[in-house]
Amino acid sequence: MTDSILSERRGAVAWLSLNRPQIHNAFDDALIAALTEALVAADAEPTVRAVVLTGNGSCFSAGADLNWMRGMAGASEQENREDSLRLARLMRTLQFLSKPTIARVNGAAYGGGVGLVACCDIAIGVDTAKFALSEVKLGLVPAVISPYVIAAIGLREARRLFITGEVFDAATAARIGLLHAVVSASELDEAIERQLYLLAKAGPLAQREAKQLALRIGGADPVHAERIDSVNAELIARLRVSPEGQHGLGAFLDKRAPAWVAAARNLP
């Protein structure tokens, strides 16, 4: 396993930690590949009964890494599409993992970090955590993670958060369904252990079938999800190389306001 992901076995549980605390566990292509590999390995191991996903340090994940974003801003539309498909495969792998998954949300989750939380079966977060789907502020959209976020929080809430890009707190995340429970930092591990205790009491075959039943009845199918991922990858690739996307990414990387912010201020 690469340094960007720490993998630890604790009895029958695989603990996977995003391990880039110096940059708030932000995604790059190496982390995406490593986490996908770790999830596939955990799913294939018969002695693993559950997977816990968390972040090392004070954040869960801040979304895209700045250097990775800078590289994608200068890449072709086809390269951006291929890059998006790799992230889509990670989300799809987590969503349809046969083992129960728990998001241990130890801090802020933005962008793709929200996607990871939404893909887990159970999500418990600290009361100080902040969340955002802020892609529109860059002239982009949360395309790849959208199916999972909408499934978690519902269409109405997703529409609002997708178009405002606003930051929201843990209490709001729980109210809209992104988190199942909110606890203090000192209570987080106890809350996770409680969920693992409940999971351990269930038959593993029945548990796997129950998860697939819920996904199937809810309309989530891996084949259909892969088709949606292809369409969404094309969308985000097109937006990244568009004039607005290039301007928004450039403004963000240069730490300045994009032109549309100033234009909006001048409106009556």
PDB file of C-alpha atoms in Angstrom:
ATOM      1  CA  MET A   1       0.000   0.000   0.000  1.00  0.00           C
ATOM      2  CA  THR A   2       1.266   3.480  -0.816  1.00  0.00           C
ATOM      3  CA  ASP A   3       1.814   6.104   1.877  1.00  0.00           C
ATOM      4  CA  SER A   4      -1.306   8.016   0.789  1.00  0.00           C
ATOM      5  CA  ILE A   5      -3.505   5.254   2.245  1.00  0.00           C
ATOM      6  CA  LEU A   6      -2.870   3.462   5.526  1.00  0.00           C
ATOM      7  CA  SER A   7      -4.429   0.001   5.713  1.00  0.00           C
ATOM      8  CA  GLU A   8      -4.759  -1.731   9.078  1.00  0.00           C
ATOM      9  CA  ARG A   9      -6.515  -4.892  10.166  1.00  0.00           C
ATOM     10  CA  ARG A  10      -8.218  -4.784  13.559  1.00  0.00           C
ATOM     11  CA  GLY A  11      -9.655  -8.228  13.970  1.00  0.00           C
ATOM     12  CA  ALA A  12     -12.295  -8.709  11.270  1.00  0.00           C
ATOM     13  CA  VAL A  13     -12.336  -5.008  10.368  1.00  0.00           C
ATOM     14  CA  ALA A  14     -10.224  -3.306   7.695  1.00  0.00           C
ATOM     15  CA  TRP A  15      -9.414   0.278   8.653  1.00  0.00           C
ATOM     16  CA  LEU A  16      -8.447   2.496   5.720  1.00  0.00           C
ATOM     17  CA  SER A  17      -7.101   5.967   6.475  1.00  0.00           C
ATOM     18  CA  LEU A  18      -6.538   8.741   3.963  1.00  0.00           C
ATOM     19  CA  ASN A  19      -2.987   9.709   4.833  1.00  0.00           C
ATOM     20  CA  ARG A  20      -2.118  13.137   3.451  1.00  0.00           C
ATOM     21  CA  PRO A  21      -2.769  15.196   6.606  1.00  0.00           C
ATOM     22  CA  GLN A  22      -0.399  17.978   5.557  1.00  0.00           C
ATOM     23  CA  ILE A  23      -2.828  18.863   2.723  1.00  0.00           C
ATOM     24  CA  HIS A  24      -6.028  17.818   4.505  1.00  0.00           C
ATOM     25  CA  ASN A  25      -6.162  14.379   2.833  1.00  0.00           C
ATOM     26  CA  ALA A  26      -6.824  15.914  -0.573  1.00  0.00           C
ATOM     27  CA  PHE A  27      -7.238  13.633  -3.580  1.00  0.00           C
ATOM     28  CA  ASP A  28      -4.718  13.112  -6.332  1.00  0.00           C
ATOM     29  CA  ASP A  29      -4.386  10.315  -8.871  1.00  0.00           C
ATOM     30  CA  ALA A  30      -2.122   8.288  -6.562  1.00  0.00           C
ATOM     31  CA  LEU A  31      -4.546   8.441  -3.617  1.00  0.00           C
ATOM     32  CA  ILE A  32      -7.482   7.540  -5.868  1.00  0.00           C
ATOM     33  CA  ALA A  33      -5.629   4.501  -7.220  1.00  0.00           C
ATOM     34  CA  ALA A  34      -4.412   3.416  -3.785  1.00  0.00           C
ATOM     35  CA  LEU A  35      -7.821   3.698  -2.136  1.00  0.00           C
ATOM     36  CA  THR A  36      -9.517   1.818  -4.981  1.00  0.00           C
ATOM     37  CA  GLU A  37      -6.912  -0.938  -4.672  1.00  0.00           C
ATOM     38  CA  ALA A  38      -7.353  -1.113  -0.895  1.00  0.00           C
ATOM     39  CA  LEU A  39     -11.137  -1.377  -1.173  1.00  0.00           C
ATOM     40  CA  VAL A  40     -10.927  -4.121  -3.795  1.00  0.00           C
ATOM     41  CA  ALA A  41      -8.474  -6.031  -1.607  1.00  0.00           C
ATOM     42  CA  ALA A  42     -10.682  -5.720   1.480  1.00  0.00           C
ATOM     43  CA  ASP A  43     -13.710  -6.881  -0.484  1.00  0.00           C
ATOM     44  CA  ALA A  44     -11.865  -9.954  -1.739  1.00  0.00           C
ATOM     45  CA  GLU A  45     -10.606 -10.990   1.708  1.00  0.00           C
ATOM     46  CA  PRO A  46     -13.061 -13.510   3.250  1.00  0.00           C
ATOM     47  CA  THR A  47     -12.012 -12.730   6.819  1.00  0.00           C
ATOM     48  CA  VAL A  48     -12.888  -9.016   6.511  1.00  0.00           C
ATOM     49  CA  ARG A  49     -16.372  -8.380   7.877  1.00  0.00           C
ATOM     50  CA  ALA A  50     -16.464  -4.575   7.637  1.00  0.00           C
ATOM     51  CA  VAL A  51     -14.482  -1.585   6.379  1.00  0.00           C
ATOM     52  CA  VAL A  52     -13.959   1.698   8.234  1.00  0.00           C
ATOM     53  CA  LEU A  53     -12.859   4.698   6.161  1.00  0.00           C
ATOM     54  CA  THR A  54     -11.397   7.737   7.890  1.00  0.00           C
ATOM     55  CA  GLY A  55      -8.846  10.515   7.556  1.00  0.00           C
ATOM     56  CA  ASN A  56      -5.507  10.944   9.270  1.00  0.00           C
ATOM     57  CA  GLY A  57      -5.170  14.265  11.075  1.00  0.00           C
ATOM     58  CA  SER A  58      -7.824  16.913  11.602  1.00  0.00           C
ATOM     59  CA  CYS A  59      -9.698  16.510   8.287  1.00  0.00           C
ATOM     60  CA  PHE A  60     -11.563  13.704   6.568  1.00  0.00           C
ATOM     61  CA  SER A  61     -10.818  14.973   3.054  1.00  0.00           C
ATOM     62  CA  ALA A  62     -10.661  18.427   1.490  1.00  0.00           C
ATOM     63  CA  GLY A  63     -11.473  17.095  -1.982  1.00  0.00           C
ATOM     64  CA  ALA A  64      -9.134  17.698  -4.906  1.00  0.00           C
ATOM     65  CA  ASP A  65      -5.442  18.394  -4.355  1.00  0.00           C
ATOM     66  CA  LEU A  66      -4.343  21.796  -5.722  1.00  0.00           C
ATOM     67  CA  ASN A  67      -1.410  20.420  -7.715  1.00  0.00           C
ATOM     68  CA  TRP A  68      -3.654  17.743  -9.193  1.00  0.00           C
ATOM     69  CA  MET A  69      -6.216  20.399 -10.118  1.00  0.00           C
ATOM     70  CA  ARG A  70      -3.499  22.517 -11.687  1.00  0.00           C
ATOM     71  CA  GLY A  71      -2.430  19.581 -13.823  1.00  0.00           C
ATOM     72  CA  MET A  72      -5.988  18.834 -14.891  1.00  0.00           C
ATOM     73  CA  ALA A  73      -6.575  22.500 -15.769  1.00  0.00           C
ATOM     74  CA  GLY A  74      -3.842  22.198 -18.389  1.00  0.00           C
ATOM     75  CA  ALA A  75      -4.853  18.742 -19.617  1.00  0.00           C
ATOM     76  CA  SER A  76      -6.910  17.899 -22.684  1.00  0.00           C
ATOM     77  CA  GLU A  77     -10.597  17.079 -22.557  1.00  0.00           C
ATOM     78  CA  GLN A  78      -9.815  13.392 -23.159  1.00  0.00           C
ATOM     79  CA  GLU A  79      -7.234  13.344 -20.350  1.00  0.00           C
ATOM     80  CA  ASN A  80      -9.755  14.989 -18.038  1.00  0.00           C
ATOM     81  CA  ARG A  81     -12.362  12.394 -18.980  1.00  0.00           C
ATOM     82  CA  GLU A  82      -9.975   9.523 -18.202  1.00  0.00           C
ATOM     83  CA  ASP A  83      -9.049  11.173 -14.915  1.00  0.00           C
ATOM     84  CA  SER A  84     -12.723  11.547 -13.971  1.00  0.00           C
ATOM     85  CA  LEU A  85     -13.409   7.912 -14.813  1.00  0.00           C
ATOM     86  CA  ARG A  86     -10.755   6.839 -12.313  1.00  0.00           C
ATOM     87  CA  LEU A  87     -12.457   8.845  -9.572  1.00  0.00           C
ATOM     88  CA  ALA A  88     -15.806   7.450 -10.692  1.00  0.00           C
ATOM     89  CA  ARG A  89     -14.483   3.900 -10.363  1.00  0.00           C
ATOM     90  CA  LEU A  90     -13.368   4.653  -6.792  1.00  0.00           C
ATOM     91  CA  MET A  91     -16.810   5.934  -5.815  1.00  0.00           C
ATOM     92  CA  ARG A  92     -18.568   3.046  -7.548  1.00  0.00           C
ATOM     93  CA  THR A  93     -16.290   0.506  -5.864  1.00  0.00           C
ATOM     94  CA  LEU A  94     -17.079   1.958  -2.438  1.00  0.00           C
ATOM     95  CA  GLN A  95     -20.803   2.242  -3.139  1.00  0.00           C
ATOM     96  CA  PHE A  96     -21.195  -1.389  -4.220  1.00  0.00           C
ATOM     97  CA  LEU A  97     -18.643  -3.002  -1.889  1.00  0.00           C
ATOM     98  CA  SER A  98     -20.079  -6.290  -0.641  1.00  0.00           C
ATOM     99  CA  LYS A  99     -18.889  -5.634   2.923  1.00  0.00           C
ATOM    100  CA  PRO A 100     -20.525  -3.081   5.266  1.00  0.00           C
ATOM    101  CA  THR A 101     -18.716   0.264   5.189  1.00  0.00           C
ATOM    102  CA  ILE A 102     -18.509   2.976   7.840  1.00  0.00           C
ATOM    103  CA  ALA A 103     -17.331   6.536   7.260  1.00  0.00           C
ATOM    104  CA  ARG A 104     -15.550   7.772  10.376  1.00  0.00           C
ATOM    105  CA  VAL A 105     -15.774  11.472   9.576  1.00  0.00           C
ATOM    106  CA  ASN A 106     -13.121  12.959  11.839  1.00  0.00           C
ATOM    107  CA  GLY A 107     -13.240  16.450  10.310  1.00  0.00           C
ATOM    108  CA  ALA A 108     -14.075  18.505   7.242  1.00  0.00           C
ATOM    109  CA  ALA A 109     -15.213  16.820   4.032  1.00  0.00           C
ATOM    110  CA  TYR A 110     -15.407  18.845   0.819  1.00  0.00           C
ATOM    111  CA  GLY A 111     -16.132  17.872  -2.775  1.00  0.00           C
ATOM    112  CA  GLY A 112     -15.001  14.311  -3.375  1.00  0.00           C
ATOM    113  CA  GLY A 113     -14.722  13.840   0.383  1.00  0.00           C
ATOM    114  CA  VAL A 114     -18.492  14.307   0.599  1.00  0.00           C
ATOM    115  CA  GLY A 115     -18.786  11.671  -2.122  1.00  0.00           C
ATOM    116  CA  LEU A 116     -16.868   9.155  -0.030  1.00  0.00           C
ATOM    117  CA  VAL A 117     -19.130   9.802   2.952  1.00  0.00           C
ATOM    118  CA  ALA A 118     -22.238   9.402   0.796  1.00  0.00           C
ATOM    119  CA  CYS A 119     -21.023   6.073  -0.613  1.00  0.00           C
ATOM    120  CA  CYS A 120     -20.622   4.458   2.813  1.00  0.00           C
ATOM    121  CA  ASP A 121     -23.419   2.448   4.422  1.00  0.00           C
ATOM    122  CA  ILE A 122     -23.016   4.201   7.762  1.00  0.00           C
ATOM    123  CA  ALA A 123     -21.589   7.676   8.356  1.00  0.00           C
ATOM    124  CA  ILE A 124     -20.752   9.109  11.761  1.00  0.00           C
ATOM    125  CA  GLY A 125     -19.084  12.495  12.122  1.00  0.00           C
ATOM    126  CA  VAL A 126     -17.702  14.837  14.717  1.00  0.00           C
ATOM    127  CA  ASP A 127     -19.792  17.859  15.637  1.00  0.00           C
ATOM    128  CA  THR A 128     -17.105  20.283  14.419  1.00  0.00           C
ATOM    129  CA  ALA A 129     -16.994  18.882  10.862  1.00  0.00           C
ATOM    130  CA  LYS A 130     -17.805  21.148   7.927  1.00  0.00           C
ATOM    131  CA  PHE A 131     -19.006  20.072   4.488  1.00  0.00           C
ATOM    132  CA  ALA A 132     -19.316  21.663   1.051  1.00  0.00           C
ATOM    133  CA  LEU A 133     -20.060  20.858  -2.562  1.00  0.00           C
ATOM    134  CA  SER A 134     -18.354  24.003  -3.789  1.00  0.00           C
ATOM    135  CA  GLU A 135     -17.563  23.061  -7.400  1.00  0.00           C
ATOM    136  CA  VAL A 136     -19.823  25.753  -8.893  1.00  0.00           C
ATOM    137  CA  LYS A 137     -17.586  28.409  -7.364  1.00  0.00           C
ATOM    138  CA  LEU A 138     -14.897  27.150  -9.760  1.00  0.00           C
ATOM    139  CA  GLY A 139     -17.195  27.008 -12.764  1.00  0.00           C
ATOM    140  CA  LEU A 140     -17.553  23.227 -12.369  1.00  0.00           C
ATOM    141  CA  VAL A 141     -20.118  20.734 -11.048  1.00  0.00           C
ATOM    142  CA  PRO A 142     -19.927  17.735  -8.649  1.00  0.00           C
ATOM    143  CA  ALA A 143     -20.592  15.417 -11.567  1.00  0.00           C
ATOM    144  CA  VAL A 144     -18.871  12.167 -10.583  1.00  0.00           C
ATOM    145  CA  ILE A 145     -20.157  12.116  -7.005  1.00  0.00           C
ATOM    146  CA  SER A 146     -23.637  13.381  -7.844  1.00  0.00           C
ATOM    147  CA  PRO A 147     -25.474  10.003  -8.002  1.00  0.00           C
ATOM    148  CA  TYR A 148     -24.246   9.038  -4.547  1.00  0.00           C
ATOM    149  CA  VAL A 149     -24.791  12.410  -2.923  1.00  0.00           C
ATOM    150  CA  ILE A 150     -28.320  12.674  -4.339  1.00  0.00           C
ATOM    151  CA  ALA A 151     -29.095   9.159  -3.103  1.00  0.00           C
ATOM    152  CA  ALA A 152     -27.865  10.132   0.372  1.00  0.00           C
ATOM    153  CA  ILE A 153     -29.454  13.552   0.853  1.00  0.00           C
ATOM    154  CA  GLY A 154     -32.296  13.618  -1.673  1.00  0.00           C
ATOM    155  CA  LEU A 155     -32.877  15.610  -4.819  1.00  0.00           C
ATOM    156  CA  ARG A 156     -34.251  18.755  -3.166  1.00  0.00           C
ATOM    157  CA  GLU A 157     -31.292  19.269  -0.814  1.00  0.00           C
ATOM    158  CA  ALA A 158     -28.825  18.336  -3.544  1.00  0.00           C
ATOM    159  CA  ARG A 159     -30.230  20.939  -5.915  1.00  0.00           C
ATOM    160  CA  ARG A 160     -29.741  23.651  -3.301  1.00  0.00           C
ATOM    161  CA  LEU A 161     -26.243  22.633  -2.263  1.00  0.00           C
ATOM    162  CA  PHE A 162     -25.063  21.980  -5.830  1.00  0.00           C
ATOM    163  CA  ILE A 163     -26.011  25.470  -6.994  1.00  0.00           C
ATOM    164  CA  THR A 164     -24.988  27.484  -3.907  1.00  0.00           C
ATOM    165  CA  GLY A 165     -21.741  25.679  -3.081  1.00  0.00           C
ATOM    166  CA  GLU A 166     -22.293  26.740   0.515  1.00  0.00           C
ATOM    167  CA  VAL A 167     -20.501  25.335   3.537  1.00  0.00           C
ATOM    168  CA  PHE A 168     -22.735  23.493   6.003  1.00  0.00           C
ATOM    169  CA  ASP A 169     -22.157  22.059   9.452  1.00  0.00           C
ATOM    170  CA  ALA A 170     -22.432  18.576  10.932  1.00  0.00           C
ATOM    171  CA  ALA A 171     -25.896  19.184  12.348  1.00  0.00           C
ATOM    172  CA  THR A 172     -27.144  20.080   8.881  1.00  0.00           C
ATOM    173  CA  ALA A 173     -25.347  17.055   7.411  1.00  0.00           C
ATOM    174  CA  ALA A 174     -27.249  14.852   9.845  1.00  0.00           C
ATOM    175  CA  ARG A 175     -30.567  16.562   9.185  1.00  0.00           C
ATOM    176  CA  ILE A 176     -30.330  16.031   5.427  1.00  0.00           C
ATOM    177  CA  GLY A 177     -29.087  12.442   5.684  1.00  0.00           C
ATOM    178  CA  LEU A 178     -25.385  12.706   4.843  1.00  0.00           C
ATOM    179  CA  LEU A 179     -24.476  11.689   8.405  1.00  0.00           C
ATOM    180  CA  HIS A 180     -26.370   9.151  10.479  1.00  0.00           C
ATOM    181  CA  ALA A 181     -25.039  10.478  13.770  1.00  0.00           C
ATOM    182  CA  VAL A 182     -23.048  13.424  15.109  1.00  0.00           C
ATOM    183  CA  VAL A 183     -20.852  13.054  18.195  1.00  0.00           C
ATOM    184  CA  SER A 184     -18.072  14.931  19.947  1.00  0.00           C
ATOM    185  CA  ALA A 185     -14.504  14.078  18.979  1.00  0.00           C
ATOM    186  CA  SER A 186     -14.034  12.259  22.280  1.00  0.00           C
ATOM    187  CA  GLU A 187     -17.038  10.049  21.533  1.00  0.00           C
ATOM    188  CA  LEU A 188     -16.237   9.246  17.903  1.00  0.00           C
ATOM    189  CA  ASP A 189     -14.355   5.994  18.398  1.00  0.00           C
ATOM    190  CA  GLU A 190     -16.929   4.697  20.861  1.00  0.00           C
ATOM    191  CA  ALA A 191     -19.675   5.431  18.328  1.00  0.00           C
ATOM    192  CA  ILE A 192     -17.768   3.578  15.606  1.00  0.00           C
ATOM    193  CA  GLU A 193     -17.181   0.592  17.877  1.00  0.00           C
ATOM    194  CA  ARG A 194     -20.893   0.503  18.663  1.00  0.00           C
ATOM    195  CA  GLN A 195     -21.708   0.222  14.966  1.00  0.00           C
ATOM    196  CA  LEU A 196     -19.066  -2.471  14.480  1.00  0.00           C
ATOM    197  CA  TYR A 197     -20.561  -4.393  17.418  1.00  0.00           C
ATOM    198  CA  LEU A 198     -23.993  -4.279  15.782  1.00  0.00           C
ATOM    199  CA  LEU A 199     -22.566  -5.354  12.422  1.00  0.00           C
ATOM    200  CA  ALA A 200     -20.732  -8.292  13.995  1.00  0.00           C
ATOM    201  CA  LYS A 201     -24.010  -9.728  15.292  1.00  0.00           C
ATOM    202  CA  ALA A 202     -25.415 -10.220  11.773  1.00  0.00           C
ATOM    203  CA  GLY A 203     -24.842 -13.181   9.488  1.00  0.00           C
ATOM    204  CA  PRO A 204     -22.281 -12.141   6.838  1.00  0.00           C
ATOM    205  CA  LEU A 205     -24.171 -13.679   3.896  1.00  0.00           C
ATOM    206  CA  ALA A 206     -27.497 -12.200   4.999  1.00  0.00           C
ATOM    207  CA  GLN A 207     -25.783  -8.874   5.608  1.00  0.00           C
ATOM    208  CA  ARG A 208     -24.307  -8.850   2.117  1.00  0.00           C
ATOM    209  CA  GLU A 209     -27.653  -9.761   0.573  1.00  0.00           C
ATOM    210  CA  ALA A 210     -29.460  -7.163   2.701  1.00  0.00           C
ATOM    211  CA  LYS A 211     -27.124  -4.438   1.452  1.00  0.00           C
ATOM    212  CA  GLN A 212     -27.580  -5.483  -2.158  1.00  0.00           C
ATOM    213  CA  LEU A 213     -31.340  -5.691  -1.622  1.00  0.00           C
ATOM    214  CA  ALA A 214     -31.470  -2.109  -0.376  1.00  0.00           C
ATOM    215  CA  LEU A 215     -29.356  -0.885  -3.278  1.00  0.00           C
ATOM    216  CA  ARG A 216     -31.381  -2.823  -5.841  1.00  0.00           C
ATOM    217  CA  ILE A 217     -34.788  -1.748  -4.535  1.00  0.00           C
ATOM    218  CA  GLY A 218     -33.486   1.812  -4.325  1.00  0.00           C
ATOM    219  CA  GLY A 219     -32.590   1.684  -8.014  1.00  0.00           C
ATOM    220  CA  ALA A 220     -28.796   1.471  -7.613  1.00  0.00           C
ATOM    221  CA  ASP A 221     -27.219  -0.981 -10.044  1.00  0.00           C
ATOM    222  CA  PRO A 222     -23.471  -1.200 -10.809  1.00  0.00           C
ATOM    223  CA  VAL A 223     -23.961  -1.600 -14.558  1.00  0.00           C
ATOM    224  CA  HIS A 224     -26.279   1.394 -14.733  1.00  0.00           C
ATOM    225  CA  ALA A 225     -23.949   3.336 -12.420  1.00  0.00           C
ATOM    226  CA  GLU A 226     -21.043   2.734 -14.788  1.00  0.00           C
ATOM    227  CA  ARG A 227     -23.050   4.141 -17.697  1.00  0.00           C
ATOM    228  CA  ILE A 228     -23.929   7.224 -15.636  1.00  0.00           C
ATOM    229  CA  ASP A 229     -20.275   7.603 -14.653  1.00  0.00           C
ATOM    230  CA  SER A 230     -19.281   7.703 -18.323  1.00  0.00           C
ATOM    231  CA  VAL A 231     -21.773  10.490 -19.051  1.00  0.00           C
ATOM    232  CA  ASN A 232     -20.746  12.457 -15.953  1.00  0.00           C
ATOM    233  CA  ALA A 233     -17.050  12.078 -16.768  1.00  0.00           C
ATOM    234  CA  GLU A 234     -17.701  13.585 -20.170  1.00  0.00           C
ATOM    235  CA  LEU A 235     -19.597  16.450 -18.525  1.00  0.00           C
ATOM    236  CA  ILE A 236     -16.886  17.378 -16.035  1.00  0.00           C
ATOM    237  CA  ALA A 237     -14.161  17.009 -18.678  1.00  0.00           C
ATOM    238  CA  ARG A 238     -16.053  19.390 -20.970  1.00  0.00           C
ATOM    239  CA  LEU A 239     -16.542  21.924 -18.174  1.00  0.00           C
ATOM    240  CA  ARG A 240     -12.907  21.801 -17.060  1.00  0.00           C
ATOM    241  CA  VAL A 241     -11.679  22.834 -20.513  1.00  0.00           C
ATOM    242  CA  SER A 242     -14.499  25.344 -21.112  1.00  0.00           C
ATOM    243  CA  PRO A 243     -13.735  29.094 -20.871  1.00  0.00           C
ATOM    244  CA  GLU A 244     -15.701  29.389 -17.623  1.00  0.00           C
ATOM    245  CA  GLY A 245     -14.083  26.315 -16.103  1.00  0.00           C
ATOM    246  CA  GLN A 246     -10.595  27.475 -17.092  1.00  0.00           C
ATOM    247  CA  HIS A 247     -11.264  30.931 -15.654  1.00  0.00           C
ATOM    248  CA  GLY A 248     -12.745  29.534 -12.441  1.00  0.00           C
ATOM    249  CA  LEU A 249      -9.924  27.075 -11.879  1.00  0.00           C
ATOM    250  CA  GLY A 250      -7.336  29.751 -12.637  1.00  0.00           C
ATOM    251  CA  ALA A 251      -8.943  32.187 -10.219  1.00  0.00           C
ATOM    252  CA  PHE A 252      -9.092  29.547  -7.503  1.00  0.00           C
ATOM    253  CA  LEU A 253      -5.471  28.491  -7.979  1.00  0.00           C
ATOM    254  CA  ASP A 254      -4.366  32.151  -8.003  1.00  0.00           C
ATOM    255  CA  LYS A 255      -6.477  32.841  -4.894  1.00  0.00           C
ATOM    256  CA  ARG A 256      -8.551  35.576  -6.505  1.00  0.00           C
ATOM    257  CA  ALA A 257     -12.267  36.010  -7.081  1.00  0.00           C
ATOM    258  CA  PRO A 258     -13.568  34.923 -10.488  1.00  0.00           C
ATOM    259  CA  ALA A 259     -15.061  37.579 -12.742  1.00  0.00           C
ATOM    260  CA  TRP A 260     -18.635  36.491 -12.111  1.00  0.00           C
ATOM    261  CA  VAL A 261     -18.360  37.415  -8.429  1.00  0.00           C
ATOM    262  CA  ALA A 262     -17.497  41.024  -9.247  1.00  0.00           C
ATOM    263  CA  ALA A 263     -20.202  41.127 -11.913  1.00  0.00           C
ATOM    264  CA  ALA A 264     -22.805  39.913  -9.406  1.00  0.00           C
ATOM    265  CA  ARG A 265     -21.819  42.633  -6.939  1.00  0.00           C
ATOM    266  CA  ASN A 266     -22.665  45.267  -9.537  1.00  0.00           C
ATOM    267  CA  LEU A 267     -26.174  43.952 -10.075  1.00  0.00           C
ATOM    268  CA  PRO A 268     -28.997  46.118  -8.605  1.00  0.00           C
TER     269      PRO A 268
END
